[in-house]
Short mmCIF file of C-alpha atoms and ligand atoms in Angstrom, two decimals:
data_model
loop_
_atom_site.label_atom_id
_atom_site.label_comp_id
_atom_site.label_asym_id
_atom_site.label_seq_id
_atom_site.Cartn_x
_atom_site.Cartn_y
_atom_site.Cartn_z
CA MET A 17 -10.50 1.41 43.61
CA GLU A 18 -7.85 0.56 41.05
CA GLU A 19 -4.99 -1.62 42.17
CA GLU A 20 -1.75 0.36 42.44
CA LYS A 21 1.32 -1.16 40.87
CA SER A 22 4.50 -1.63 42.83
CA GLY A 23 8.04 -0.64 41.86
CA PHE A 24 9.10 1.72 39.13
CA HIS A 25 9.65 -0.28 35.97
CA MET A 26 7.86 -3.34 34.69
CA GLN A 27 9.99 -6.35 35.45
CA PRO A 28 10.24 -9.30 32.99
CA ALA A 29 7.89 -11.54 34.99
CA GLU A 30 5.17 -8.90 35.08
CA PHE A 31 5.84 -8.08 31.41
CA ARG A 32 5.25 -11.73 30.50
CA ASP A 33 1.91 -11.81 32.31
CA ALA A 34 0.74 -8.41 31.12
CA GLY A 35 1.99 -9.23 27.62
CA ARG A 36 -0.13 -12.37 27.56
CA GLU A 37 -3.13 -10.32 28.61
CA VAL A 38 -2.50 -7.75 25.87
CA LEU A 39 -2.00 -10.40 23.19
CA ASP A 40 -5.15 -12.04 24.42
CA TRP A 41 -6.99 -8.74 24.11
CA ILE A 42 -5.77 -8.30 20.53
CA ALA A 43 -6.66 -11.89 19.59
CA SER A 44 -10.11 -11.49 21.07
CA TYR A 45 -10.52 -8.18 19.21
CA HIS A 46 -9.73 -9.98 15.97
CA GLU A 47 -12.28 -12.65 16.86
CA ARG A 48 -15.03 -10.13 17.48
CA VAL A 49 -14.17 -7.44 14.92
CA GLU A 50 -16.40 -9.03 12.29
CA GLY A 51 -19.46 -8.31 14.41
CA LEU A 52 -18.63 -4.69 15.24
CA PRO A 53 -20.10 -1.79 13.22
CA VAL A 54 -17.29 -1.05 10.76
CA LEU A 55 -17.53 2.72 10.78
CA SER A 56 -17.14 4.49 14.11
CA SER A 57 -20.14 6.61 14.97
CA VAL A 58 -18.69 8.75 17.77
CA ALA A 59 -19.14 12.51 17.54
CA PRO A 60 -16.16 14.89 17.56
CA GLY A 61 -14.88 15.22 21.14
CA ASP A 62 -16.54 12.05 22.48
CA THR A 63 -13.29 10.13 22.90
CA TYR A 64 -11.46 13.17 24.24
CA ARG A 65 -14.13 13.68 26.90
CA ALA A 66 -14.12 9.98 27.83
CA LEU A 67 -10.54 10.37 29.03
CA PRO A 68 -9.80 11.95 32.44
CA ASP A 69 -8.96 15.65 32.42
CA HIS A 70 -5.77 15.03 34.39
CA PRO A 71 -3.05 12.41 34.17
CA PRO A 72 -2.90 9.76 36.91
CA ILE A 73 -0.60 10.63 39.81
CA THR A 74 0.02 7.01 40.66
CA GLY A 75 0.35 4.20 38.17
CA VAL A 76 -1.84 1.12 37.74
CA PRO A 77 -1.16 -2.32 36.28
CA ILE A 78 -1.83 -2.86 32.58
CA SER A 79 -4.77 -5.10 33.51
CA SER A 80 -6.52 -1.93 34.71
CA VAL A 81 -5.93 -0.22 31.38
CA LEU A 82 -7.36 -2.98 29.20
CA PRO A 83 -11.04 -2.45 30.11
CA ASP A 84 -10.62 1.18 29.05
CA LEU A 85 -9.55 0.04 25.61
CA ASP A 86 -13.05 -1.39 25.27
CA ARG A 87 -14.78 1.52 26.97
CA VAL A 88 -12.87 4.52 25.64
CA VAL A 89 -11.00 3.50 22.51
CA LEU A 90 -13.06 0.92 20.65
CA PRO A 91 -16.15 3.12 20.16
CA GLY A 92 -13.90 5.60 18.35
CA ILE A 93 -12.32 2.99 16.10
CA THR A 94 -13.25 2.53 12.47
CA HIS A 95 -12.39 -1.10 12.05
CA TRP A 96 -9.82 -1.22 9.28
CA GLN A 97 -9.19 -4.84 10.25
CA SER A 98 -12.82 -5.84 9.84
CA PRO A 99 -13.48 -8.34 7.06
CA ASN A 100 -16.29 -5.97 6.06
CA PHE A 101 -13.96 -3.04 5.34
CA TYR A 102 -13.95 -2.17 1.62
CA ALA A 103 -13.33 1.59 1.78
CA TYR A 104 -10.38 3.63 0.45
CA PHE A 105 -7.51 1.19 0.01
CA PRO A 106 -6.96 -1.38 2.76
CA SER A 107 -4.38 -0.94 5.47
CA ASN A 108 -4.35 -4.57 6.43
CA ASN A 109 -2.31 -6.40 9.06
CA SER A 110 -1.75 -9.99 10.12
CA GLY A 111 -0.65 -12.04 13.13
CA PRO A 112 2.95 -12.40 11.95
CA SER A 113 3.21 -8.70 11.16
CA ILE A 114 1.94 -7.66 14.59
CA LEU A 115 4.37 -10.05 16.25
CA GLY A 116 7.28 -8.83 14.12
CA ASP A 117 6.42 -5.27 15.07
CA LEU A 118 6.28 -6.32 18.71
CA VAL A 119 9.78 -7.77 18.48
CA SER A 120 10.93 -4.50 16.93
CA SER A 121 9.48 -2.64 19.91
CA GLY A 122 11.06 -5.14 22.26
CA LEU A 123 14.51 -4.69 20.78
CA GLY A 124 13.96 -0.94 20.79
CA VAL A 125 16.65 -0.41 18.19
CA GLN A 126 17.30 2.98 16.64
CA GLY A 127 18.89 2.08 13.34
CA MET A 128 19.93 5.46 11.96
CA LEU A 129 23.40 4.15 11.08
CA TRP A 130 24.63 0.70 10.15
CA ALA A 131 26.87 1.00 13.21
CA THR A 132 23.96 1.64 15.59
CA SER A 133 22.67 -1.90 14.90
CA PRO A 134 24.04 -3.66 11.84
CA ALA A 135 21.20 -6.20 11.80
CA CYS A 136 18.60 -3.43 11.52
CA THR A 137 20.20 -2.27 8.27
CA GLU A 138 21.09 -5.64 6.83
CA VAL A 139 17.78 -7.39 7.48
CA GLU A 140 16.15 -4.41 5.77
CA MET A 141 18.53 -4.68 2.79
CA LYS A 142 17.74 -8.37 2.46
CA MET A 143 13.97 -7.89 2.78
CA LEU A 144 14.01 -5.24 0.08
CA ASP A 145 16.10 -7.54 -2.12
CA TRP A 146 13.60 -10.33 -1.50
CA LEU A 147 10.79 -7.98 -2.56
CA VAL A 148 12.65 -7.19 -5.80
CA GLU A 149 12.58 -10.89 -6.58
CA MET A 150 9.03 -11.39 -5.32
CA LEU A 151 7.59 -8.56 -7.45
CA GLY A 152 9.83 -9.15 -10.49
CA LEU A 153 11.38 -5.68 -10.12
CA PRO A 154 14.58 -4.80 -11.99
CA ASP A 155 17.90 -5.94 -10.57
CA HIS A 156 19.22 -2.38 -10.32
CA PHE A 157 16.90 -1.96 -7.32
CA ARG A 158 18.88 -4.59 -5.41
CA SER A 159 21.19 -3.55 -2.60
CA GLU A 160 24.33 -4.92 -4.23
CA SER A 161 23.78 -2.74 -7.32
CA VAL A 162 24.25 1.03 -7.61
CA GLY A 163 20.61 1.45 -6.65
CA GLY A 164 18.75 -0.11 -3.74
CA GLY A 165 15.74 -0.02 -1.51
CA VAL A 166 14.77 1.43 1.85
CA ILE A 167 11.71 1.22 4.07
CA GLN A 168 9.98 4.56 4.51
CA ASP A 169 6.95 5.46 6.59
CA SER A 170 4.67 6.23 3.66
CA ALA A 171 4.33 6.59 -0.08
CA SER A 172 4.07 10.35 0.52
CA SER A 173 7.54 10.41 2.07
CA ALA A 174 8.92 8.18 -0.68
CA SER A 175 7.68 10.56 -3.38
CA LEU A 176 9.11 13.49 -1.42
CA CYS A 177 12.53 11.84 -1.39
CA ALA A 178 12.26 11.11 -5.11
CA ILE A 179 11.39 14.78 -5.70
CA LEU A 180 14.35 15.94 -3.59
CA ALA A 181 16.75 13.59 -5.39
CA ALA A 182 15.42 14.74 -8.78
CA ARG A 183 15.67 18.38 -7.69
CA GLU A 184 19.28 17.98 -6.64
CA GLN A 185 20.15 16.03 -9.76
CA ILE A 186 18.79 18.66 -12.13
CA THR A 187 20.29 21.57 -10.21
CA GLY A 188 23.68 19.84 -9.77
CA GLY A 189 23.20 20.08 -6.01
CA ALA A 190 22.76 23.85 -6.16
CA SER A 191 19.30 23.85 -4.68
CA ASN A 192 20.48 22.27 -1.43
CA GLU A 193 23.24 24.86 -1.21
CA GLU A 194 21.45 28.06 -2.16
CA GLY A 195 17.76 27.23 -2.10
CA CYS A 196 15.68 26.40 -5.10
CA ARG A 197 16.19 29.25 -7.59
CA MET A 198 15.42 27.43 -10.80
CA PRO A 199 11.95 27.38 -12.36
CA LEU A 200 11.36 23.68 -11.72
CA VAL A 201 8.16 22.03 -12.82
CA ALA A 202 6.73 18.56 -12.06
CA TYR A 203 4.04 16.46 -13.72
CA THR A 204 1.57 13.79 -12.74
CA SER A 205 -1.86 12.78 -13.98
CA ASN A 206 -5.00 14.52 -12.82
CA GLN A 207 -5.90 11.20 -11.15
CA ALA A 208 -2.69 10.95 -9.11
CA HIS A 209 -2.77 11.01 -5.33
CA SER A 210 -2.85 14.38 -3.60
CA HIS A 211 0.36 13.74 -1.66
CA LEU A 212 2.33 14.97 -4.68
CA GLU A 213 0.91 18.44 -4.26
CA LYS A 214 1.91 18.37 -0.60
CA ASP A 215 5.39 17.06 -1.40
CA LEU A 216 6.01 19.87 -3.89
CA LYS A 217 4.97 22.38 -1.24
CA VAL A 218 7.35 20.79 1.26
CA ALA A 219 10.19 20.66 -1.30
CA GLY A 220 9.86 24.40 -1.84
CA ILE A 221 8.91 23.98 -5.48
CA GLY A 222 5.34 25.07 -5.03
CA ARG A 223 2.07 23.45 -5.93
CA LYS A 224 1.58 25.85 -8.83
CA ASN A 225 4.53 24.13 -10.45
CA LEU A 226 2.77 20.79 -10.48
CA ARG A 227 1.10 20.15 -13.82
CA LEU A 228 -1.82 17.75 -13.90
CA VAL A 229 -1.71 15.81 -17.14
CA GLU A 230 -5.01 14.80 -18.67
CA VAL A 231 -6.08 11.17 -18.78
CA ASP A 232 -7.72 8.85 -21.31
CA ARG A 233 -11.11 7.17 -21.01
CA GLU A 234 -9.62 4.62 -18.63
CA PHE A 235 -8.24 7.38 -16.37
CA ALA A 236 -4.62 6.66 -17.36
CA MET A 237 -2.15 9.47 -18.12
CA ARG A 238 -1.91 10.49 -21.79
CA PRO A 239 1.82 10.42 -22.65
CA GLU A 240 1.26 12.70 -25.65
CA SER A 241 -0.28 15.33 -23.36
CA LEU A 242 2.68 14.98 -21.00
CA GLU A 243 5.05 15.47 -23.91
CA GLN A 244 3.16 18.57 -25.06
CA MET A 245 3.11 20.09 -21.55
CA ILE A 246 6.83 19.53 -21.12
CA ALA A 247 7.53 21.09 -24.52
CA ASP A 248 5.32 24.10 -23.70
CA ASP A 249 7.01 24.57 -20.33
CA LYS A 250 10.47 24.38 -21.85
CA ALA A 251 9.47 26.93 -24.48
CA ALA A 252 8.29 29.19 -21.64
CA GLY A 253 11.68 28.94 -19.91
CA MET A 254 10.64 26.43 -17.23
CA LEU A 255 12.76 23.44 -16.21
CA PRO A 256 10.82 20.14 -16.21
CA PHE A 257 12.48 17.83 -13.67
CA PHE A 258 10.06 15.24 -12.27
CA VAL A 259 7.23 13.01 -13.44
CA CYS A 260 5.21 10.72 -11.19
CA ALA A 261 3.35 7.91 -12.94
CA THR A 262 0.90 5.79 -10.99
CA ILE A 263 0.29 2.06 -11.05
CA GLY A 264 -3.16 1.99 -9.50
CA THR A 265 -4.58 5.46 -8.93
CA THR A 266 -6.50 6.08 -5.74
CA SER A 267 -9.86 6.83 -7.35
CA SER A 268 -10.09 3.96 -9.82
CA LEU A 269 -6.83 1.97 -9.81
CA ALA A 270 -5.96 3.29 -13.27
CA LEU A 271 -2.65 2.17 -14.71
CA ASP A 272 -0.51 4.83 -16.34
CA PRO A 273 1.37 3.60 -19.45
CA ILE A 274 4.86 3.53 -17.95
CA PRO A 275 6.89 2.61 -21.09
CA ALA A 276 5.53 5.56 -23.10
CA ILE A 277 5.86 7.94 -20.14
CA ALA A 278 9.42 6.73 -19.55
CA GLU A 279 10.25 7.47 -23.16
CA VAL A 280 9.06 11.08 -22.74
CA CYS A 281 11.10 11.37 -19.53
CA ARG A 282 14.22 9.95 -21.19
CA LYS A 283 13.90 12.35 -24.10
CA HIS A 284 13.65 15.38 -21.83
CA GLY A 285 16.06 14.22 -19.10
CA VAL A 286 13.32 14.16 -16.47
CA TRP A 287 13.26 11.90 -13.36
CA LEU A 288 10.52 9.26 -13.47
CA HIS A 289 9.04 8.10 -10.17
CA VAL A 290 6.44 5.31 -10.15
CA ASP A 291 3.90 5.26 -7.33
CA ALA A 292 2.36 1.80 -6.97
CA ALA A 293 1.08 2.38 -3.46
CA MET A 294 -1.49 -0.39 -3.28
CA ALA A 295 -1.34 -2.12 -6.67
CA GLY A 296 2.36 -2.89 -6.24
CA THR A 297 1.40 -5.90 -4.15
CA ALA A 298 -0.41 -7.40 -7.16
CA ALA A 299 2.99 -7.93 -8.80
CA LEU A 300 3.58 -10.74 -6.31
CA CYS A 301 1.54 -12.79 -8.78
CA PRO A 302 3.23 -13.27 -12.17
CA GLU A 303 -0.12 -13.03 -13.95
CA PHE A 304 -0.57 -9.44 -12.67
CA ARG A 305 2.96 -8.25 -13.47
CA TRP A 306 1.80 -6.76 -16.75
CA THR A 307 0.61 -3.86 -14.57
CA HIS A 308 4.31 -3.09 -13.92
CA LYS A 309 5.49 -3.07 -17.53
CA GLY A 310 8.18 -0.43 -17.92
CA VAL A 311 9.12 -0.17 -14.23
CA ASP A 312 12.70 -1.03 -15.22
CA LEU A 313 12.79 2.39 -16.93
CA ALA A 314 11.88 4.31 -13.77
CA ASP A 315 14.40 6.21 -11.65
CA SER A 316 12.47 5.35 -8.51
CA TYR A 317 9.54 3.20 -7.44
CA ALA A 318 7.47 2.79 -4.29
CA PHE A 319 4.76 0.48 -3.03
CA ASN A 320 3.15 0.00 0.35
CA PRO A 321 3.26 -3.44 1.94
CA HIS A 322 1.21 -1.61 4.60
CA LYS A 323 -1.75 -1.44 2.27
CA TRP A 324 -2.35 -4.88 0.80
CA MET A 325 0.55 -7.11 1.87
CA PHE A 326 -0.60 -8.02 5.39
CA THR A 327 2.07 -5.82 6.98
CA ASN A 328 0.77 -3.31 9.44
CA PHE A 329 1.28 0.40 8.96
CA ASP A 330 3.87 1.82 8.44
CA CYS A 331 5.91 0.18 5.73
CA THR A 332 6.62 1.63 2.29
CA ALA A 333 9.24 -0.03 0.10
CA PHE A 334 11.06 2.70 -1.84
CA TYR A 335 13.63 1.91 -4.53
CA VAL A 336 16.05 4.02 -6.53
CA LYS A 337 17.93 3.06 -9.67
CA ASP A 338 21.01 4.99 -8.55
CA ARG A 339 21.40 5.63 -4.84
CA ARG A 340 23.91 8.45 -5.32
CA ALA A 341 21.31 11.01 -6.32
CA LEU A 342 19.24 10.23 -3.22
CA ILE A 343 22.17 10.18 -0.80
CA ASN A 344 23.69 13.35 -2.25
CA SER A 345 20.44 15.15 -1.68
CA LEU A 346 19.87 13.96 1.91
CA SER A 347 23.24 13.28 3.51
CA VAL A 348 24.59 15.52 6.27
CA VAL A 349 27.46 14.20 8.41
CA PRO A 350 27.93 15.85 11.79
CA GLU A 351 30.98 14.82 13.79
CA TYR A 352 28.93 13.03 16.45
CA LEU A 353 27.59 10.52 13.92
CA ARG A 354 30.92 9.71 12.29
CA ASN A 355 32.19 6.15 12.64
CA GLN A 356 34.68 3.86 10.99
CA ALA A 357 32.24 1.80 8.92
CA SER A 358 30.52 4.87 7.48
CA ASP A 359 33.79 6.68 6.84
CA ALA A 360 35.12 3.64 4.97
CA GLY A 361 32.01 3.74 2.74
CA ALA A 362 31.57 0.04 3.41
CA VAL A 363 27.98 0.14 4.63
CA ILE A 364 24.55 1.56 3.97
CA ASP A 365 23.47 4.24 6.46
CA TYR A 366 19.75 4.46 5.92
CA ARG A 367 19.50 7.86 7.64
CA ASP A 368 20.74 9.22 4.29
CA TRP A 369 17.87 7.59 2.43
CA HIS A 370 14.96 9.51 3.98
CA VAL A 371 14.13 12.68 5.89
CA PRO A 372 14.20 11.52 9.55
CA LEU A 373 17.44 10.61 11.24
CA GLY A 374 16.11 7.93 13.56
CA ARG A 375 14.40 4.78 12.37
CA ARG A 376 12.67 1.73 13.76
CA PHE A 377 13.43 -1.88 12.88
CA ARG A 378 10.49 -2.11 10.48
CA ALA A 379 12.07 -4.86 8.39
CA LEU A 380 11.25 -7.34 11.15
CA LYS A 381 7.55 -7.26 10.42
CA LEU A 382 8.26 -7.84 6.72
CA TRP A 383 10.55 -10.73 7.64
CA PHE A 384 7.88 -12.29 9.83
CA VAL A 385 5.19 -11.84 7.16
CA ILE A 386 7.25 -13.21 4.28
CA ARG A 387 8.51 -16.17 6.31
CA TYR A 388 5.11 -17.01 7.73
CA TYR A 389 3.13 -16.90 4.48
CA GLY A 390 5.89 -17.73 2.02
CA VAL A 391 5.63 -16.31 -1.48
CA GLN A 392 2.98 -18.85 -2.42
CA GLY A 393 0.83 -18.03 0.57
CA LEU A 394 0.91 -14.32 -0.21
CA GLN A 395 0.14 -14.96 -3.86
CA SER A 396 -2.86 -17.12 -3.06
CA HIS A 397 -4.42 -14.44 -0.82
CA ILE A 398 -3.89 -11.72 -3.44
CA ARG A 399 -5.39 -13.96 -6.13
CA GLN A 400 -8.44 -14.57 -3.98
CA HIS A 401 -8.98 -10.87 -3.38
CA VAL A 402 -8.81 -10.18 -7.11
CA GLU A 403 -11.11 -13.09 -7.86
CA TRP A 404 -13.71 -11.92 -5.33
CA ALA A 405 -13.56 -8.37 -6.67
CA GLN A 406 -14.20 -9.81 -10.13
CA GLU A 407 -17.17 -11.76 -8.78
CA PHE A 408 -18.49 -8.62 -7.15
CA ALA A 409 -18.15 -6.78 -10.47
CA SER A 410 -20.08 -9.54 -12.23
CA TRP A 411 -22.96 -9.16 -9.74
CA VAL A 412 -22.99 -5.40 -10.26
CA ASN A 413 -23.00 -5.90 -14.02
CA ALA A 414 -25.90 -8.32 -13.80
CA ASP A 415 -28.08 -5.84 -11.89
CA ASN A 416 -29.38 -3.30 -14.39
CA ARG A 417 -29.89 -0.64 -11.71
CA PHE A 418 -26.09 -0.27 -11.52
CA GLU A 419 -23.26 0.64 -13.84
CA ILE A 420 -19.50 0.14 -13.58
CA LEU A 421 -17.44 3.24 -14.29
CA ALA A 422 -13.85 2.07 -14.71
CA PRO A 423 -11.84 -0.99 -15.73
CA HIS A 424 -11.34 -3.32 -12.77
CA PRO A 425 -8.44 -5.67 -13.49
CA LEU A 426 -7.47 -6.01 -9.83
CA ASN A 427 -9.28 -5.65 -6.51
CA LEU A 428 -11.18 -2.35 -6.86
CA VAL A 429 -14.63 -1.97 -8.41
CA CYS A 430 -15.99 1.52 -9.13
CA PHE A 431 -19.74 1.57 -9.62
CA ARG A 432 -22.87 3.62 -9.12
CA LEU A 433 -26.61 3.64 -9.44
CA LYS A 434 -27.76 4.58 -12.92
CA ALA A 435 -30.32 6.77 -11.14
CA GLY A 436 -27.51 9.29 -10.60
CA ASP A 437 -25.39 11.15 -8.07
CA GLU A 438 -27.99 11.84 -5.46
CA ALA A 439 -29.27 8.25 -5.34
CA SER A 440 -25.72 6.86 -5.29
CA GLU A 441 -24.77 9.11 -2.42
CA ARG A 442 -27.87 8.14 -0.47
CA LEU A 443 -27.02 4.50 -1.07
CA LEU A 444 -23.49 4.97 0.27
CA LYS A 445 -24.77 6.68 3.41
CA LYS A 446 -27.38 4.03 4.01
CA VAL A 447 -25.00 1.12 3.53
CA ASN A 448 -22.35 2.64 5.79
CA ALA A 449 -24.90 3.56 8.45
CA SER A 450 -25.94 -0.10 8.61
CA GLY A 451 -22.54 -0.86 10.19
CA LYS A 452 -22.45 -4.05 8.14
CA LEU A 453 -19.78 -2.80 5.76
CA PHE A 454 -17.85 0.31 4.90
CA ILE A 455 -17.33 1.57 1.36
CA SER A 456 -16.03 4.96 0.23
CA HIS A 457 -16.62 7.18 -2.77
CA THR A 458 -14.89 9.26 -5.39
CA LYS A 459 -15.83 11.20 -8.52
CA LEU A 460 -15.07 9.80 -11.95
CA ASP A 461 -15.85 11.95 -14.98
CA GLY A 462 -17.68 14.20 -12.53
CA LYS A 463 -19.98 11.36 -11.46
CA TYR A 464 -20.44 10.33 -7.83
CA THR A 465 -18.89 6.86 -7.70
CA LEU A 466 -18.87 4.12 -5.08
CA ARG A 467 -15.58 2.25 -4.52
CA PHE A 468 -15.48 -1.36 -3.35
CA CYS A 469 -11.95 -2.58 -2.65
CA VAL A 470 -11.31 -6.16 -1.55
CA GLY A 471 -8.07 -6.37 0.39
CA GLN A 472 -8.74 -7.08 4.04
CA THR A 473 -6.83 -9.97 5.61
CA ARG A 474 -9.93 -11.45 7.20
CA THR A 475 -12.32 -11.04 4.25
CA GLU A 476 -13.76 -14.24 2.82
CA LEU A 477 -16.06 -14.77 -0.14
CA ARG A 478 -19.04 -14.99 2.24
CA HIS A 479 -18.34 -11.44 3.43
CA VAL A 480 -18.26 -10.13 -0.14
CA GLN A 481 -21.54 -11.93 -0.84
CA ALA A 482 -23.11 -10.49 2.30
CA ALA A 483 -21.87 -7.02 1.35
CA TRP A 484 -23.53 -7.25 -2.05
CA GLU A 485 -26.77 -8.42 -0.44
CA THR A 486 -26.66 -5.45 1.94
CA ILE A 487 -26.07 -3.08 -0.96
CA GLN A 488 -28.93 -4.56 -2.98
CA GLY A 489 -31.21 -4.51 0.04
CA ALA A 490 -30.37 -0.87 0.65
CA VAL A 491 -31.30 0.02 -2.93
CA ASP A 492 -34.63 -1.73 -2.56
CA SER A 493 -35.48 0.46 0.40
CA LEU A 494 -33.95 3.77 -0.75
N1 LIG B 28 -0.35 6.96 -3.68
C1 LIG B 28 -1.52 6.37 -3.90
C2 LIG B 28 -1.85 5.90 -5.29
C3 LIG B 28 -2.41 6.19 -2.84
O1 LIG B 28 -3.59 5.62 -3.07
C4 LIG B 28 -2.07 6.63 -1.55
C5 LIG B 28 -3.00 6.45 -0.43
O2 LIG B 28 -3.99 5.80 -0.50
C6 LIG B 28 -0.85 7.26 -1.38
C7 LIG B 28 0.00 7.41 -2.46
C8 LIG B 28 -0.43 7.80 -0.05
O3 LIG B 28 -0.05 6.73 0.75
P1 LIG B 28 0.68 6.96 2.15
O4 LIG B 28 -0.39 7.01 3.16
O5 LIG B 28 1.57 5.75 2.30
O6 LIG B 28 1.46 8.21 2.07
#
């Protein structure tokens, strides 16, 4: 029989005790995660069936829920926080980030307007200004300039907002008034992330009006092809309005040549958005800032601290060179949200900087992370990840059964078995089935490619070494 709880709401004393138990559970999870099979092996419906068919009529203390985390939830978890997670891009977290997020939940602030909690807005402004300095981004992204930054839930939402701002800019606001009647067309490389296609659907522009620009041998966008496509579209009566360049494509971490792309955009009056979802974090280290050359020429820029900067999901830093275009495209002011500070134009109201009205106090987790690690601490972890990825690449290079398929200046290595697609795919399945690590795949030049991305908070060199041994062992017994 489960113990029934008394009273209606959790009182502070009980919260303290239960909170300690929950923190203890999380800490113990982090202690044991290294030993858990990285990839969940539950079948569809397993977790659903493990939960009761009906909700409880009477409540129980949190201590009765915790064992079910182990029994019901953990089997269905793919352990993104395992040091042996090398798949996709990371979505790492850290103690300070979790605690900052907890404080945000504790305060329970809804920061849609400056007036609904000034600190929620102003801590966010300051964190985004700090990030400008930390990544060496241009000053026009700072909050005291005409541009500025905002935290969004995801890079997908950030690109959507950039598309909406660009759409309104090119149509002089007409598209928000009458619907999108102009033949708008957008461009990105054929290696760019799929969210752009989705965003163009959502923005009412249509996926058919997204042109995929061809790439060079290093999978980076060819600016001369972009230029040609724009010219062709203009000649056909279309209206080019938006280009998304990527710093660190999802498949291979390719780096689009931003300065040359920006020049094409300037010439044709097209909005340039730069998506640096994961690789943005590399710019914390001055020696990797070459990856961001030309970002000062972009109209907007986004990167995800929730990927590689030890800040748990969700946290995308989105910047615009000129905030007016963004606000003009998203602002709606009903009477019930009017207030003196907003009316006086003296404050930032972040509800006008993204699609949702309501917003959490996400800047707290950034504040906790940046204060806990300091810039130097963050830099040293990023440097280590890059160094270990380079070591991994050197081992792959030294084994003549493998080949590397793309440049690897940062923390992603794309490789495969020379034996071909089928053998490489079998290797991936075998390695992942071992539970000892998790890697993912892509196709580069039509070839089945394995991706090994070093970016987990808890990964150490010994894990990378063990991963390589597992991979080699799996090849031996293929
Ligand atoms: N852009 C790139 C280059 C990505 O790799 C990803 C996801 O991995 C995204 C955008 C989408 O990120 P989000 O989940 O924040 O929308």
